[in-house]
Every structure is written in C-alpha cells, then in structure tokens.
Amino acid sequence: MKSAAFAYHAPAAVGEAAALLAAHGERARVLAGGQSLVPLMHRRIERPEHLVDLNRVAGLDRLEAGPEGLRIGATARQRQVESDPAVAARWPLLAEAIAEVAHPAIRNRGTVVGSLCNADPSAELPSAALALEGTIVAAGADGEREIPLADFFTGPGETALSRSELALELRLPAPPPRTGSAWLELARRGGDLPVAGVAAVVSLDADGRCERVRLVCANAAPVPLDCRFQAEALLGAAVDEEGAAAVGAAVAAAAGPVDDYQGSAVERRRVLAVLVRRALLLAAERAGGRS
Amino acid sequence: MSEPGRISIELTVNGEAHRGEVEPRTTLADFLREELRLTGTHVGCEDGFCGACTVHLDGASARSCLLYAVQAAGREVRTVESLAGPDGELHPLQEAFRRNHGLQCGFCTPGMLMSALELVESRAGGDPPDEGEIRAAIAGNICRCTGYQGIVEAISEALDDRAGTAE
Ligand SMILES: Cc1cc2nc3c(=O)[nH]c(=O)nc-3n(C[C@H](O)[C@H](O)[C@H](O)COP(=O)(O)OP(=O)(O)OC[C@H]3O[C@@H](n4cnc5c(N)ncnc54)[C@H](O)[C@@H]3O)c2cc1C
Ligand code: FES
Ligand code: FES
C-alpha cells in the first residue's frame, strides 16, 4: 500500500527540528532510517500529518569514539557503526548485535538510535545498548536532557521521549578493562527478529573472578529484560558452566515471554536458559579468564 | 513553481540529471518507474521484505520502496538500468547470471543484481568472499523461482572473473 498524504519537513538544524515537533506534537513523526516507520506508514498504521526528516540535519550522523566513550548520532547508520574499527575494538557487542539486524540494504539506511526509539522488545539493539549502559540525549523546545536507557523503554514501541522531543544521540561509556561480551540469538532465518536474544557483558578482576556483569534479554518481556539481578549471583567467582546454567534457569523463570507464531512462551523460556548460559560463558572467555 | 502539496526535486539517476515534481508520499520506487519510466526497478511487497526494489543511493544499496522520492533530492541514485552498456551488452554480473541460470521469471533479478553489485564493488581487489558472505549479501532478496543456487554460483563466478582480470 501507499502512505497517506503528509507534509514533509527537512530541517537543517536540531533547533528547527525541535521547533517543528513542538508545533505539531502528536500529529508529527520523526523520520530517521525509515526502515520501521515507512512500512507502518504504507500500511497506514501510522498516518502522521507531518513528517520531520532528520536526514538533512547537519552533524547528526556523527560517530565519535573517545576516552570517555562512544557517541552515536541520530542518523549514523547501523552499517556505519557495525564496520567502525573503534566500535569493533571497544564495543564489539554492538557490532555483533547489529550484524544480526535485517540485511545489508536495511542496515545501510536504518539507524542505531532509530532502533532504540522504535523500542521493539524483540529487537537486538535496545537490549544490546541497555547492556552497555547507554544514555539517550534528547532535545526538545526547552533544551536537552539525558535519559539513561534503564529509564527509556516504557513498553512495546513506547519510550520516555515525549512527542515533542527527538533523540539526538546515544552515548555508551567506555567499558572497564578485562571486559568481554556476547550477543547470541535464535532467529528463524538470518536477519529475522529474534525468537529470543541475549546480551551479556562480563568484567573480570586480575585473578579472573567476575567483578561486574550485565545481562539483558530480548523478546523476554514487553521491554528489554534487565537480568542484572539474576546475573550478579556470579560475582566474586570464576564464571563456570554450573554458575552460568543457574543464571539461565533463574532468567527463564523470571521472563514473561509472549506466545506467538515464532515460538511458544514455553519454548522461549527454554531457549533463553540456553542462550543465557552460553552468552555468559562466551563473554567470560572473551574477557580473558575462563577457568 | 510546484503545485500545492507537491515538491520539486532534482536528482541524479544513473549519471543523468533529472527533475520532477512529487507528492511527499511518492516513494522513490514509484518515481523511478512512473515518472522516469525506469521500470527495471521492481516493486513487490512495498514493505522492505522482498528486496525487488533495491537500488543504490549515494553508492549504498537501499530499498527504494522505503524511501520517499523527496529524500533523494540532490542525491545520486543508481538502478539496474545502469548495468548494461549502451548497445545492450551485459555487465559481467548480468552475464554471469545468464550463464549460471541465476534467473527464471526475472522478477527478483534487478534487486539481486543491485545487492550483488554492492558486494562485487566493495570487494574489488580484496579477498574473494566465501559462499556464506555471498548468501548474507543477498539474504534480503527473495526469489520464488531459482532456489538461489544458480544466483550464488553466478555471483561467485563474477567475483572470480573480477579477480582474474585484476591480475
Ligand atoms: C525487512 C526488514 C527486516 C528487519 N529486521 C530487523 C531485525 O532483524 N532486527 C531489528 O532490530 N530490526 C529489524 N528491522 C527494523 C530496522 O532495523 C530499523 O532500521 C529500525 O528498527 C529502526 O531504525 P530506523 O532508523 O530505520 O528508524 P525509523 O523507521 O526512521 O523510525 C522508527 C521509529 O522511531 C522514531 N524515531 C527514529 N529516530 C528518532 C529520533 N532520533 N528521535 C525520536 N524518534 C525517532 C520514529 O518516529 C519511528 O516511530 C527490519 C526492517 C525491515 C524492513
Ligand atoms: S518492494 Fe521494496 S522490498 Fe519489496
Ligand atoms: S527468478 Fe523468479 S523470483 Fe527470482
């Protein structure tokens, strides 16, 4: 189908984009890569009267890695981030998760920030970015504010952004030393949204004991499921099969996955238990200290 | 002056400057096919899933059904029509598809070619990709006819030929 008619705006600056959103509120939508929004507009599930295209806002495609962390602008493409050497070296979880998103032509257009704003609980990037303790910088008519991802996802397709705000960038802190990570998912076909997915980040102390752990599951709840509480049972010891399997079992019990055509809730819990165990072991191994 | 609700755009398609007047909701795919009469770009699902509408925008493959034509203003679009020479001689990639039975009905072929082209051009001079990489490059392009084997062989042969001529 074809999109319903709308007025098209291509602001050149952030202030102009924020003013358009302030003026049109609920009747406007932000267009980033368009890989989720445009299909919804063609199907007329979304019928904005105003479309605010961020693609001509100067500087929003920035991708900057520095000592304090990584900044990914709102129009930085998934493909650009995935193939960046600094991302591969310091935030490999992100590159690994992006590689599972759709296909090359979709990633050439789709943005990392757009995937977070889209807030699909089954998608890779919301879970991966939450495990990396990201923060969204949002801009509205009254200026900018920072929203930690822990407070950002409020429901399927819903975020803490108001309709008059846009997300300017994602910030990821620099990971501590001796940190390893893993993104694992089960999907029906490569490039499909996962039946279930797991992001694990493990940091070890000098003696190879788990010092810090982050674990987030995709498609396990209406929002990316933060399983840090379950994973912290691993603190203070080497990450081994038994410990990782126990966390997997605890996560499967805590998860509230959906029952749909891609998999039943029972199947998803089983898959989660396995993926969590494998992801924790792999992350610990990559951190350099699997005993 | 453009009619109310319509926007004038200028863009480059296959190296030629074009101008047009579009409604904001007109997709790039429909603009190419209906205004410029470049009907090589096919439209299947209009949903991003089938890949038949794949073109290159500023050198990167993109779904033309998920781009509004206004977004291509001032940019460079390349379609399947750019591949064959002026007298109709086939591009090496098209030639390889022909030799390896990489198409039957041909509906998916323009998108397949444009996805494969991105792989071939990005690998010029580098290591030839293995079969897994070739399959990943076209995984977003659906073919109901061939079973993909001939397509993968065609792309593989085009990559080998490139490597051969580069020596
Ligand atoms: C065939 C196909 C397969 C796909 N497979 C996957 C997959 O396996 N995994 C996956 O995760 N995704 C998948 N996707 C979705 C794709 O990854 C999208 O790129 C992503 O979900 C959204 O990013 P975008 O930049 O395209 O956002 P858009 O489509 O432009 O926007 C998505 C939503 O976020 C809002 N938004 C975007 N940017 C901002 C901003 N800066 N500020 C405020 N609001 C904003 C928009 O208003 C809209 O509501 C697939 C898409 C297609 C077409
Ligand atoms: S028509 Fe564009 S992907 Fe199917
Ligand atoms: S040749 Fe018929 S769809 Fe591919």
XYZ file of C-alpha atoms and ligand atoms in Angstrom:
519
model
C 0.000 0.000 0.000
C 0.928 3.657 -0.251
C 1.378 6.088 2.627
C -1.401 8.581 3.340
C -0.583 12.186 2.396
C 1.627 14.177 4.747
C 3.582 17.425 4.822
C 7.313 16.846 4.525
C 9.867 18.810 6.522
C 13.611 18.517 6.125
C 15.100 20.745 8.835
C 18.803 21.596 8.550
C 19.406 22.129 12.271
C 18.381 20.483 15.537
C 16.623 23.648 16.779
C 14.469 23.721 13.686
C 13.554 20.028 14.075
C 12.664 20.546 17.752
C 10.514 23.582 16.870
C 8.609 21.538 14.264
C 7.942 18.783 16.795
C 6.867 21.317 19.420
C 4.451 22.879 16.908
C 2.926 19.622 15.617
C 3.241 17.267 18.603
C 1.153 14.115 18.218
C 0.478 14.875 14.530
C 4.178 14.624 13.652
C 6.618 11.740 13.388
C 10.399 11.761 13.211
C 11.925 10.003 10.191
C 15.405 8.537 10.631
C 16.259 5.457 8.545
C 12.594 4.820 7.808
C 13.088 1.046 7.886
C 10.429 0.596 10.572
C 8.370 3.766 10.186
C 7.827 3.753 6.409
C 6.368 0.209 6.289
C 3.950 1.282 9.049
C 3.034 4.386 7.043
C 2.488 2.322 3.890
C 0.163 0.063 5.878
C -1.411 3.201 7.352
C -0.892 2.040 10.889
C 0.961 5.337 11.195
C -0.645 8.354 9.491
C 1.317 11.413 10.573
C 0.226 14.739 9.108
C 3.804 15.976 9.356
C 6.983 14.047 8.746
C 10.153 15.549 10.198
C 13.099 14.053 8.291
C 16.323 14.185 10.323
C 18.492 13.078 7.411
C 19.470 16.610 6.407
C 20.258 17.878 9.899
C 23.955 18.719 9.759
C 26.250 16.723 12.050
C 23.682 14.203 13.306
C 25.477 11.345 11.544
C 28.436 11.633 13.909
C 30.156 8.577 15.262
C 32.828 9.533 17.765
C 34.849 7.224 19.970
C 36.889 8.912 22.696
C 38.397 8.075 26.078
C 35.095 8.716 27.858
C 33.031 6.626 25.486
C 31.136 6.416 22.214
C 28.683 8.922 20.751
C 26.353 7.729 18.006
C 24.322 10.483 16.342
C 20.685 10.029 15.359
C 21.399 9.497 11.660
C 24.505 7.320 11.997
C 23.609 4.202 10.020
C 23.744 0.735 11.508
C 26.145 -0.272 8.705
C 28.488 2.612 9.509
C 28.590 1.690 13.215
C 28.948 -2.032 12.508
C 32.007 -1.505 10.304
C 33.747 1.068 12.504
C 37.131 -0.197 13.791
C 36.803 1.573 17.182
C 33.382 0.018 17.739
C 34.729 -3.428 16.820
C 37.632 -2.998 19.235
C 35.873 -1.453 22.241
C 32.131 -2.135 21.891
C 32.160 -5.450 19.990
C 28.757 -6.332 21.487
C 27.206 -3.555 19.438
C 28.837 -4.683 16.189
C 27.861 -8.288 16.889
C 24.231 -7.347 17.559
C 23.954 -5.041 14.525
C 25.211 -7.842 12.265
C 22.034 -9.770 13.183
C 19.694 -6.894 12.272
C 17.965 -7.442 8.927
C 20.101 -7.307 5.782
C 22.786 -5.039 4.299
C 20.408 -2.742 2.378
C 18.257 -2.248 5.508
C 21.309 -1.560 7.696
C 22.622 0.928 5.115
C 19.601 3.122 5.951
C 18.486 2.036 9.430
C 19.994 3.918 12.362
C 21.051 2.683 15.790
C 19.173 5.476 17.551
C 16.064 4.850 15.418
C 16.018 1.219 16.506
C 16.093 2.344 20.161
C 13.291 4.866 19.575
C 11.303 2.155 17.814
C 11.529 0.215 21.115
C 10.635 -3.198 19.772
C 11.240 -5.524 22.752
C 12.315 -8.302 20.392
C 14.874 -6.170 18.541
C 18.623 -6.604 19.015
C 19.816 -3.069 19.617
C 17.616 -1.989 22.556
C 18.854 -4.982 24.579
C 22.484 -4.621 23.472
C 22.583 -0.875 24.175
C 20.957 -1.364 27.595
C 23.578 -3.990 28.491
C 26.229 -1.419 27.523
C 24.575 1.074 29.903
C 23.773 3.621 27.223
C 22.174 7.017 27.672
C 19.967 8.838 25.176
C 20.464 12.564 24.749
C 17.078 14.058 23.864
C 16.314 17.531 22.533
C 13.069 19.437 22.900
C 11.992 23.028 22.567
C 13.278 23.680 26.115
C 16.733 22.238 25.544
C 18.438 18.917 26.069
C 18.144 16.188 28.684
C 19.793 12.839 29.250
C 17.744 9.673 29.665
C 19.565 6.507 30.805
C 18.325 3.533 28.786
C 17.327 1.905 32.088
C 14.518 4.534 32.175
C 13.986 4.835 28.423
C 11.959 1.779 27.395
C 8.451 2.004 28.831
C 6.565 -0.583 26.759
C 6.396 -2.158 23.315
C 7.016 0.733 20.895
C 6.987 3.179 23.779
C 9.768 5.293 25.217
C 10.297 8.083 27.727
C 10.542 10.583 24.842
C 7.614 12.956 24.538
C 6.107 13.565 21.095
C 7.789 16.954 21.017
C 11.259 15.544 21.642
C 13.801 13.928 19.368
C 16.694 11.699 20.319
C 19.957 13.386 19.337
C 22.410 10.664 20.152
C 23.233 7.515 22.067
C 26.179 7.626 24.456
C 27.934 4.485 25.602
C 30.511 4.615 28.399
C 33.965 3.104 27.903
C 33.969 -0.493 29.152
C 36.228 -1.369 32.107
C 39.415 -3.398 31.494
C 39.185 -7.214 31.200
C 35.651 -6.975 29.815
C 34.182 -9.464 27.365
C 30.740 -9.518 25.789
C 28.496 -11.649 23.642
C 25.278 -11.257 21.670
C 23.516 -14.550 20.996
C 20.109 -15.025 19.450
C 17.871 -17.635 17.957
C 16.037 -16.468 14.839
C 14.014 -18.441 12.339
C 16.145 -17.162 9.457
C 19.223 -14.961 9.442
C 18.107 -11.319 9.534
C 14.765 -12.020 11.205
C 13.858 -10.537 14.547
C 14.993 -12.974 17.234
C 12.710 -15.534 18.828
C 14.880 -14.701 21.836
C 18.200 -12.892 22.214
C 20.742 -12.276 24.965
C 23.341 -9.565 25.559
C 25.977 -10.401 28.166
C 28.845 -8.230 29.389
C 31.300 -9.680 31.915
C 34.250 -7.889 33.562
C 36.851 -9.892 35.483
C 39.253 -8.870 38.222
C 43.006 -9.507 37.915
C 42.508 -13.031 39.287
C 39.828 -13.957 36.750
C 36.860 -13.608 39.109
C 33.690 -11.977 37.910
C 33.743 -8.396 39.102
C 30.860 -6.905 37.147
C 28.155 -8.352 34.946
C 25.321 -7.025 32.802
C 22.708 -9.236 31.187
C 19.726 -8.151 29.090
C 17.295 -10.366 27.178
C 15.344 -9.536 24.023
C 11.836 -10.847 23.417
C 11.546 -11.977 27.028
C 9.175 -9.236 28.271
C 7.333 -6.127 26.948
C 10.618 -4.188 27.278
C 14.254 -5.346 27.067
C 14.507 -7.518 30.177
C 17.285 -6.390 32.512
C 18.541 -9.553 34.246
C 21.402 -7.979 36.161
C 19.919 -9.143 39.454
C 19.988 -12.805 38.365
C 23.439 -12.465 36.793
C 25.024 -10.927 39.876
C 24.945 -14.364 41.510
C 28.172 -14.829 39.525
C 30.072 -12.038 41.301
C 33.256 -12.961 43.130
C 33.931 -16.291 41.422
C 35.148 -17.547 38.056
C 32.279 -17.924 35.574
C 31.767 -21.656 35.072
C 29.170 -23.926 33.428
C 27.279 -24.541 36.607
C 27.047 -20.883 37.627
C 26.079 -19.775 34.116
C 23.426 -22.511 33.867
C 21.936 -21.446 37.201
C 21.623 -17.864 35.948
C 19.982 -19.220 32.773
C 17.410 -21.086 34.849
C 16.730 -18.024 37.006
C 16.257 -15.818 33.933
C 13.911 -18.335 32.303
C 11.805 -18.323 35.470
C 11.745 -14.519 35.673
C 10.961 -13.913 31.993
C 7.447 -13.320 30.719
C 7.830 -14.033 27.005
C 4.992 -13.884 24.510
C 3.349 -16.840 22.800
C 3.235 -16.197 19.077
C 3.763 -17.741 15.657
C 7.530 -17.561 16.086
C 7.534 -19.615 19.252
C 5.544 -20.516 22.344
C 6.307 -18.994 25.744
C 7.486 -22.409 26.939
C 9.904 -22.737 24.045
C 11.170 -19.196 24.563
C 11.953 -19.850 28.226
C 13.973 -22.925 27.257
C 15.798 -21.006 24.575
C 16.532 -18.165 26.991
C 18.035 -20.547 29.561
C 20.410 -21.946 26.947
C 21.310 -18.602 25.372
C 21.995 -17.008 28.765
C 24.312 -19.833 29.790
C 26.217 -19.739 26.503
C 26.402 -15.946 26.357
C 27.777 -15.635 29.905
C 30.425 -18.304 29.258
C 31.411 -16.748 25.951
C 31.595 -13.239 27.430
C 33.768 -14.502 30.305
C 36.020 -16.347 27.879
C 36.393 -13.227 25.761
C 37.177 -11.237 28.902
C 40.213 -13.461 29.022
C 39.652 -15.563 32.066
C 37.612 -18.694 31.586
C 38.845 -21.267 34.037
C 6.557 26.674 -9.160
C 5.174 23.413 -7.933
C 1.509 22.626 -7.430
C 0.266 22.831 -3.853
C 1.267 19.725 -1.944
C 3.927 18.871 -4.497
C 7.650 19.377 -4.173
C 10.155 19.935 -6.981
C 13.185 17.730 -6.786
C 16.415 17.425 -8.715
C 18.453 14.284 -8.522
C 20.962 12.266 -10.500
C 19.858 8.895 -11.793
C 22.420 6.655 -13.491
C 24.665 9.651 -14.057
C 21.967 11.825 -15.658
C 20.368 14.850 -14.031
C 16.598 14.626 -13.658
C 13.977 16.878 -12.188
C 10.476 16.103 -11.169
C 7.510 17.141 -9.080
C 6.340 14.729 -6.447
C 3.917 14.396 -3.634
C 5.902 13.822 -0.438
C 4.360 10.362 -0.097
C 5.569 9.163 -3.503
C 8.191 6.502 -2.990
C 11.460 6.591 -4.880
C 10.433 3.265 -6.469
C 7.223 4.763 -7.877
C 9.035 7.918 -9.009
C 11.634 5.879 -10.902
C 9.034 3.645 -12.519
C 6.185 6.029 -13.205
C 7.836 9.423 -13.722
C 11.198 8.411 -15.172
C 9.865 5.221 -16.794
C 12.789 3.255 -15.424
C 10.758 0.121 -14.918
C 13.756 -2.132 -14.274
C 13.317 -1.491 -10.559
C 10.544 -3.853 -9.462
C 8.034 -3.398 -6.680
C 6.904 -6.476 -4.789
C 5.925 -6.017 -1.174
C 6.356 -2.247 -0.527
C 7.285 -3.332 2.947
C 11.062 -3.775 2.848
C 10.924 -7.551 2.840
C 11.345 -8.798 -0.727
C 14.276 -6.719 -1.986
C 12.998 -6.458 -5.584
C 13.148 -2.639 -5.406
C 16.804 -2.438 -4.292
C 18.754 0.470 -5.838
C 21.901 2.315 -4.755
C 21.566 5.704 -3.070
C 24.847 7.621 -2.917
C 26.670 4.356 -3.520
C 24.948 2.193 -0.888
C 22.181 -0.325 -1.528
C 18.756 0.749 -0.259
C 15.117 -0.253 -0.583
C 13.518 2.254 -2.949
C 10.064 1.356 -1.547
C 11.166 2.621 1.887
C 12.490 5.948 0.623
C 10.301 8.860 -0.334
C 11.435 10.428 -3.599
C 11.881 13.796 -1.831
C 14.591 12.165 0.260
C 16.630 11.531 -2.881
C 16.688 15.229 -3.859
C 20.273 16.298 -4.528
C 21.472 12.717 -4.280
C 22.700 10.061 -6.669
C 20.559 7.067 -7.496
C 21.765 4.066 -9.461
C 19.338 1.490 -10.831
C 19.664 -1.804 -12.671
C 19.434 0.132 -15.966
C 22.970 1.404 -15.324
C 24.466 -2.054 -15.685
C 24.222 -2.930 -19.365
C 26.258 -0.967 -21.904
C 24.738 1.463 -24.442
C 24.425 -1.252 -27.093
C 22.855 -3.659 -24.664
C 25.997 -5.638 -23.903
C 25.578 -7.210 -20.499
C 27.516 -6.233 -17.396
C 29.807 -9.103 -16.274
C 27.473 -9.737 -13.348
C 24.450 -9.983 -15.675
C 26.449 -12.222 -17.985
C 27.263 -14.499 -15.032
C 23.561 -14.647 -14.052
C 22.715 -15.641 -17.623
C 25.396 -18.330 -17.782
C 24.529 -19.843 -14.378
C 20.728 -19.824 -14.613
C 20.613 -17.122 -11.950
C 17.112 -16.135 -13.057
C 13.897 -17.691 -14.246
C 10.910 -15.315 -14.200
C 13.261 -12.379 -13.561
C 11.098 -10.570 -11.031
C 13.721 -10.628 -8.291
C 16.654 -10.111 -10.666
C 17.033 -6.297 -10.582
C 17.222 -6.337 -6.781
C 19.504 -9.374 -6.757
C 21.843 -7.659 -9.189
C 21.963 -4.428 -7.205
C 22.633 -6.283 -3.933
C 25.290 -8.428 -5.614
C 26.818 -5.362 -7.250
C 27.427 -3.795 -3.851
C 29.294 -6.925 -2.767
C 31.294 -7.171 -6.006
C 32.270 -3.493 -5.964
C 33.143 -3.479 -2.269
C 35.424 -6.455 -2.782
C 37.357 -5.108 -5.771
C 40.969 -6.043 -5.089
C 40.224 -7.690 -1.734
C 39.877 -11.326 -0.736
C 37.018 -13.030 -2.576
C 34.084 -13.590 -0.207
C 33.130 -17.161 0.659
C 29.715 -18.631 -0.064
C 28.396 -17.592 3.369
C 29.203 -13.947 2.660
C 27.580 -14.129 -0.764
C 24.448 -15.612 0.794
C 24.424 -12.928 3.508
C 24.687 -10.199 0.869
C 21.541 -11.429 -0.914
C 19.671 -12.770 2.143
C 17.302 -9.793 1.955
C 16.339 -10.595 -1.638
C 13.624 -13.187 -2.063
C 13.451 -15.398 -5.160
C 10.463 -17.682 -5.661
C 11.909 -19.460 -8.686
C 15.553 -20.415 -8.682
C 16.248 -21.925 -5.256
C 19.189 -19.467 -5.065
C 21.891 -21.955 -6.082
C 22.323 -20.515 -9.567
C 22.344 -16.993 -8.170
C 25.081 -17.813 -5.670
C 27.106 -19.503 -8.413
C 26.662 -16.508 -10.702
C 27.877 -14.051 -8.076
C 30.756 -16.312 -7.186
C 31.772 -16.525 -10.834
C 31.512 -12.759 -11.287
C 33.799 -12.307 -8.278
C 36.287 -14.843 -9.657
C 36.271 -13.142 -13.064
C 36.978 -9.850 -11.409
C 39.873 -11.358 -9.541
C 41.069 -12.853 -12.851
C 41.003 -9.582 -14.757
C 42.609 -7.663 -11.895
C 45.799 -9.686 -12.240
C 12.899 -6.381 6.079
C 13.219 -5.792 7.413
C 13.802 -6.588 8.377
C 14.119 -6.056 9.625
N 14.710 -6.871 10.538
C 15.058 -6.369 11.743
C 15.726 -7.170 12.710
O 16.056 -8.330 12.476
N 16.018 -6.611 13.914
C 15.706 -5.302 14.191
O 16.001 -4.841 15.279
N 15.104 -4.515 13.291
C 14.780 -5.008 12.080
N 14.170 -4.186 11.165
C 13.931 -2.756 11.520
C 15.168 -1.906 11.200
O 16.306 -2.344 11.889
C 15.026 -0.426 11.537
O 16.162 0.170 10.987
C 14.967 0.018 12.970
O 14.006 -0.704 13.717
C 14.535 1.495 13.060
O 15.550 2.338 12.681
P 15.300 3.476 11.599
O 16.474 4.384 11.657
O 15.008 2.867 10.300
O 14.041 4.244 12.230
P 12.696 4.809 11.601
O 11.967 3.761 10.881
O 13.004 6.064 10.866
O 11.936 5.179 12.957
C 11.428 4.189 13.831
C 10.612 4.872 14.941
O 11.458 5.622 15.818
C 11.170 7.019 15.754
N 12.461 7.708 15.687
C 13.515 7.364 14.885
N 14.565 8.162 15.143
C 14.168 9.020 16.113
C 14.832 10.071 16.809
N 16.112 10.380 16.544
N 14.144 10.750 17.750
C 12.833 10.415 18.037
N 12.170 9.424 17.418
C 12.826 8.733 16.468
C 10.322 7.209 14.504
O 9.456 8.319 14.640
C 9.583 5.887 14.430
O 8.489 5.893 15.308
C 13.839 -4.683 9.902
C 13.260 -3.883 8.929
C 12.937 -4.419 7.687
C 12.314 -3.541 6.661
S 9.175 -3.757 -2.860
Fe 10.742 -2.890 -1.686
S 11.414 -4.541 -0.517
Fe 9.720 -5.417 -1.559
S 13.676 -15.553 -10.851
Fe 11.575 -15.526 -10.346
S 11.609 -14.619 -8.402
Fe 13.681 -14.941 -8.774
